[in-house]
Short mmCIF file of C-alpha atoms in Angstrom, two decimals:
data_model
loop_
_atom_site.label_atom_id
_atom_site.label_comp_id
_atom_site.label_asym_id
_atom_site.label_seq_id
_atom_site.Cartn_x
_atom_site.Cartn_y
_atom_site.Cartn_z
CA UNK U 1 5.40 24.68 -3.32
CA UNK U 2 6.10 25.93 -0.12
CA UNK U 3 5.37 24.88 3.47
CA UNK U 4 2.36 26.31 5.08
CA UNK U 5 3.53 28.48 8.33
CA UNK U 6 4.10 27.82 11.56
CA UNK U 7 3.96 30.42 14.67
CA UNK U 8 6.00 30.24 17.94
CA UNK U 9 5.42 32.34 21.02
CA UNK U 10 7.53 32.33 23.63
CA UNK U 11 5.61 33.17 26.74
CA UNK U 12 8.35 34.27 29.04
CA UNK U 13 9.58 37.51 26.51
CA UNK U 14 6.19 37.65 24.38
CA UNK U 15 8.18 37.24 21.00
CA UNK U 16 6.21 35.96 17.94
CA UNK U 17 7.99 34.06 15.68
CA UNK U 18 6.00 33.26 11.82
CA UNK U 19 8.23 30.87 9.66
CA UNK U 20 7.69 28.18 7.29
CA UNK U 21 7.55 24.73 8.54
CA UNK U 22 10.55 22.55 7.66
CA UNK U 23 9.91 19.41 5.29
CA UNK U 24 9.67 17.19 9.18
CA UNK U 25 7.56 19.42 10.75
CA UNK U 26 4.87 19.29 7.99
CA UNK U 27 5.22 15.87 7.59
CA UNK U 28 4.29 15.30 11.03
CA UNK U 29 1.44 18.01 10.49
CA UNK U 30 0.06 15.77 7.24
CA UNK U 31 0.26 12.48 10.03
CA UNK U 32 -1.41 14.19 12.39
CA UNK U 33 -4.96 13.88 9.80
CA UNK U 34 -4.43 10.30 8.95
CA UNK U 35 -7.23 8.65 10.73
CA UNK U 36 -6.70 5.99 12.75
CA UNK U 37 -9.63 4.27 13.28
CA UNK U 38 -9.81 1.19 10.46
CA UNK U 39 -12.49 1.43 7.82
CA UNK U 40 -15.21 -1.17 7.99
CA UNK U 41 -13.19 -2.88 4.89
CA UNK U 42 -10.13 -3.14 6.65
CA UNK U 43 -12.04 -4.73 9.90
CA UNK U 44 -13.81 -7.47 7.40
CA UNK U 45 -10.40 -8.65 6.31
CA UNK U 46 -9.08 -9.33 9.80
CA UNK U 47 -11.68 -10.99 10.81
CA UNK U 48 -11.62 -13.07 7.95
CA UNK U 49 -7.93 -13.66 7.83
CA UNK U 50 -8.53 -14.63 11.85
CA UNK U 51 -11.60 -17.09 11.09
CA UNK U 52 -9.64 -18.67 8.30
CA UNK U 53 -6.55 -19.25 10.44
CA UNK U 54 -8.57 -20.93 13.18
CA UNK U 55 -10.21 -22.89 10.96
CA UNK U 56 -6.64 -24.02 9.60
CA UNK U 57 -5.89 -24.31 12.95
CA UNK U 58 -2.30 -22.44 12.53
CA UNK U 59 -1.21 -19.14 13.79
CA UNK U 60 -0.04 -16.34 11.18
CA UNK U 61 3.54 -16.99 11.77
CA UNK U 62 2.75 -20.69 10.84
CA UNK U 63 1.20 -19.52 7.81
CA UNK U 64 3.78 -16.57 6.96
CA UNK U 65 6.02 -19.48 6.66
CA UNK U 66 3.64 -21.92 4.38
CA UNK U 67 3.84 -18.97 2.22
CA UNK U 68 7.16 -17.95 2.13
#
């Protein structure tokens, strides 16, 4: 499959260039949709990860080390 296209205009001579987009340039294109907002999921977990470590009473390092 190919890339979709990508258009550059340079202002100062008026030239229009149309090429494909190299594999980093649509890579960054595909980032550019990830939202980044977290999903209501995502939040629920935190907060309980954060409730159950103050409950422990140890911070996440503390616990990334009872676990590793």
């Amino acid at each position: 499959m190919t890339n979709p296209m990508t258009r550059i205009h340079n202002t100062e001579t008026n030239e229009i260039i149309d090429r494909e987009m190299t594999n980093d340039e649509y890579a960054l294109y595909l980032d550019s949709f990830k939202d980044p907002i977290l999903s209501k999921e995502e939040i629920a977990s935190k907060e309980a990860k954060s409730a159950l470590l103050t409950k422990l009473g140890i911070t996440e390092e503390e616990a990334k080390l009872l676990l590793s």
